[in-house]
GROMACS .gro file of C-alpha atoms in nm:
model
  166
    1UNK     CA    1   4.883 -17.435  23.780
    2UNK     CA    2   4.873 -17.818  23.776
    3UNK     CA    3   4.499 -17.819  23.708
    4UNK     CA    4   4.548 -17.588  23.406
    5UNK     CA    5   4.809 -17.825  23.258
    6UNK     CA    6   4.583 -18.127  23.314
    7UNK     CA    7   4.289 -17.940  23.157
    8UNK     CA    8   4.491 -17.840  22.848
    9UNK     CA    9   4.624 -18.196  22.806
   10UNK     CA   10   4.274 -18.342  22.832
   11UNK     CA   11   4.149 -18.100  22.564
   12UNK     CA   12   4.431 -18.201  22.331
   13UNK     CA   13   4.363 -18.572  22.379
   14UNK     CA   14   3.988 -18.525  22.334
   15UNK     CA   15   4.020 -18.310  22.022
   16UNK     CA   16   4.263 -18.556  21.857
   17UNK     CA   17   4.014 -18.839  21.917
   18UNK     CA   18   3.752 -18.650  21.714
   19UNK     CA   19   3.995 -18.550  21.440
   20UNK     CA   20   4.041 -18.903  21.304
   21UNK     CA   21   3.779 -19.179  21.290
   22UNK     CA   22   3.841 -19.477  21.514
   23UNK     CA   23   3.884 -19.813  21.343
   24UNK     CA   24   3.595 -20.035  21.434
   25UNK     CA   25   3.629 -20.415  21.445
   26UNK     CA   26   3.358 -20.674  21.511
   27UNK     CA   27   3.401 -21.052  21.528
   28UNK     CA   28   3.134 -21.281  21.382
   29UNK     CA   29   3.232 -21.645  21.420
   30UNK     CA   30   3.576 -21.683  21.258
   31UNK     CA   31   3.535 -21.360  21.059
   32UNK     CA   32   3.657 -21.018  21.166
   33UNK     CA   33   3.475 -20.718  21.017
   34UNK     CA   34   3.672 -20.391  21.007
   35UNK     CA   35   3.640 -20.042  20.863
   36UNK     CA   36   3.926 -19.882  20.671
   37UNK     CA   37   3.993 -19.510  20.651
   38UNK     CA   38   4.236 -19.328  20.424
   39UNK     CA   39   4.337 -18.971  20.501
   40UNK     CA   40   4.066 -18.958  20.767
   41UNK     CA   41   3.792 -19.050  20.517
   42UNK     CA   42   3.597 -19.378  20.498
   43UNK     CA   43   3.737 -19.610  20.227
   44UNK     CA   44   3.595 -19.962  20.270
   45UNK     CA   45   3.483 -20.242  20.500
   46UNK     CA   46   3.647 -20.582  20.509
   47UNK     CA   47   3.581 -20.925  20.656
   48UNK     CA   48   3.886 -21.142  20.712
   49UNK     CA   49   3.991 -21.478  20.851
   50UNK     CA   50   4.265 -21.735  20.828
   51UNK     CA   51   4.220 -22.108  20.766
   52UNK     CA   52   4.545 -22.301  20.784
   53UNK     CA   53   4.795 -22.128  20.554
   54UNK     CA   54   4.515 -21.944  20.371
   55UNK     CA   55   4.437 -21.580  20.453
   56UNK     CA   56   4.100 -21.464  20.316
   57UNK     CA   57   3.949 -21.116  20.297
   58UNK     CA   58   3.630 -20.993  20.138
   59UNK     CA   59   3.647 -20.616  20.085
   60UNK     CA   60   3.336 -20.407  20.017
   61UNK     CA   61   3.428 -20.074  19.860
   62UNK     CA   62   3.260 -19.824  19.629
   63UNK     CA   63   3.351 -20.041  19.327
   64UNK     CA   64   3.186 -20.356  19.464
   65UNK     CA   65   3.297 -20.675  19.638
   66UNK     CA   66   3.655 -20.802  19.615
   67UNK     CA   67   3.808 -21.130  19.731
   68UNK     CA   68   4.171 -21.123  19.846
   69UNK     CA   69   4.357 -21.450  19.896
   70UNK     CA   70   4.702 -21.526  20.025
   71UNK     CA   71   4.835 -21.882  20.025
   72UNK     CA   72   5.170 -22.053  19.991
   73UNK     CA   73   5.001 -22.281  19.730
   74UNK     CA   74   4.979 -21.996  19.479
   75UNK     CA   75   5.289 -21.848  19.320
   76UNK     CA   76   5.160 -21.539  19.142
   77UNK     CA   77   5.352 -21.266  18.966
   78UNK     CA   78   5.271 -20.912  19.069
   79UNK     CA   79   5.075 -20.723  18.801
   80UNK     CA   80   4.971 -21.038  18.611
   81UNK     CA   81   4.612 -21.155  18.563
   82UNK     CA   82   4.513 -21.522  18.586
   83UNK     CA   83   4.189 -21.695  18.487
   84UNK     CA   84   4.014 -21.865  18.780
   85UNK     CA   85   3.689 -22.052  18.833
   86UNK     CA   86   3.491 -21.978  19.149
   87UNK     CA   87   3.242 -22.236  19.273
   88UNK     CA   88   2.997 -22.209  19.563
   89UNK     CA   89   2.660 -22.372  19.644
   90UNK     CA   90   2.632 -22.544  19.305
   91UNK     CA   91   2.706 -22.234  19.098
   92UNK     CA   92   3.032 -22.137  18.931
   93UNK     CA   93   3.165 -21.831  18.750
   94UNK     CA   94   3.478 -21.744  18.559
   95UNK     CA   95   3.684 -21.453  18.690
   96UNK     CA   96   4.025 -21.292  18.661
   97UNK     CA   97   4.267 -21.292  18.952
   98UNK     CA   98   4.493 -20.988  18.944
   99UNK     CA   99   4.765 -21.100  19.180
  100UNK     CA  100   4.568 -21.221  19.478
  101UNK     CA  101   4.262 -20.998  19.417
  102UNK     CA  102   3.946 -21.123  19.248
  103UNK     CA  103   3.655 -20.890  19.169
  104UNK     CA  104   3.322 -21.056  19.254
  105UNK     CA  105   3.099 -20.885  19.001
  106UNK     CA  106   2.803 -21.126  18.966
  107UNK     CA  107   2.537 -21.050  19.225
  108UNK     CA  108   2.366 -21.391  19.187
  109UNK     CA  109   2.695 -21.566  19.266
  110UNK     CA  110   2.759 -21.330  19.558
  111UNK     CA  111   2.417 -21.424  19.698
  112UNK     CA  112   2.517 -21.792  19.684
  113UNK     CA  113   2.819 -21.714  19.904
  114UNK     CA  114   2.577 -21.651  20.190
  115UNK     CA  115   2.440 -22.006  20.180
  116UNK     CA  116   2.752 -22.200  20.075
  117UNK     CA  117   2.967 -22.399  20.315
  118UNK     CA  118   3.280 -22.331  20.110
  119UNK     CA  119   3.411 -22.135  19.814
  120UNK     CA  120   3.644 -22.315  19.578
  121UNK     CA  121   3.888 -22.105  19.379
  122UNK     CA  122   4.037 -22.312  19.097
  123UNK     CA  123   4.347 -22.173  18.932
  124UNK     CA  124   4.554 -22.334  18.660
  125UNK     CA  125   4.787 -22.512  18.900
  126UNK     CA  126   4.605 -22.534  19.233
  127UNK     CA  127   4.266 -22.510  19.398
  128UNK     CA  128   4.200 -22.324  19.720
  129UNK     CA  129   3.907 -22.411  19.943
  130UNK     CA  130   3.778 -22.119  20.148
  131UNK     CA  131   3.556 -22.224  20.441
  132UNK     CA  132   3.249 -22.001  20.461
  133UNK     CA  133   3.108 -22.092  20.801
  134UNK     CA  134   2.912 -21.800  20.950
  135UNK     CA  135   2.954 -21.612  20.621
  136UNK     CA  136   2.583 -21.527  20.588
  137UNK     CA  137   2.592 -21.319  20.907
  138UNK     CA  138   2.938 -21.180  20.831
  139UNK     CA  139   2.849 -21.078  20.472
  140UNK     CA  140   2.529 -20.913  20.599
  141UNK     CA  141   2.733 -20.721  20.858
  142UNK     CA  142   2.988 -20.629  20.588
  143UNK     CA  143   2.713 -20.470  20.376
  144UNK     CA  144   2.569 -20.292  20.680
  145UNK     CA  145   2.916 -20.157  20.760
  146UNK     CA  146   2.960 -20.026  20.407
  147UNK     CA  147   2.610 -19.876  20.384
  148UNK     CA  148   2.637 -19.702  20.722
  149UNK     CA  149   2.986 -19.563  20.670
  150UNK     CA  150   2.942 -19.457  20.307
  151UNK     CA  151   2.634 -19.251  20.407
  152UNK     CA  152   2.808 -19.078  20.695
  153UNK     CA  153   2.957 -18.742  20.624
  154UNK     CA  154   2.912 -18.383  20.737
  155UNK     CA  155   2.533 -18.429  20.721
  156UNK     CA  156   2.542 -18.686  21.002
  157UNK     CA  157   2.836 -18.552  21.202
  158UNK     CA  158   2.701 -18.372  21.511
  159UNK     CA  159   3.008 -18.145  21.518
  160UNK     CA  160   2.952 -18.004  21.167
  161UNK     CA  161   2.660 -17.780  21.075
  162UNK     CA  162   2.441 -17.938  20.805
  163UNK     CA  163   2.448 -17.781  20.461
  164UNK     CA  164   2.138 -17.582  20.374
  165UNK     CA  165   1.961 -17.673  20.054
  166UNK     CA  166   1.708 -17.443  19.892
   0.00000   0.00000   0.00000
């Protein structure tokens, strides 16, 4: 009787592990790369770190690359948009910060992030300096995370029969 109870419990634990994807986290230098799932479905990959009172996250989602910043130096109103200037490796671009989120839409600027030592985010009242040490490896891993997880679905899941196409 005890062995039956143990067997049933082990099946329940095993089946619940397959029901929801496990969050994966990898550290590269000061950066932590993580996958995010919503309702059991892949949503995005992020790379995050803190530097003093500054919390930094780059999020790679279906819509592109986002920069999220949190600092006591910035007093931002929720729902408002603010003009900012981003500078890295001798190149700068104008962007809009919606709260603490900045869409990084220019691919040439995003490529410069891989070789820059720092990213400067200049707002109207304050400038934030984001250290980018080890960012080349971390950004490469972020893209790999997004590519791998956005491709995965029933076609690559060994527990689901592949769909048949004529």
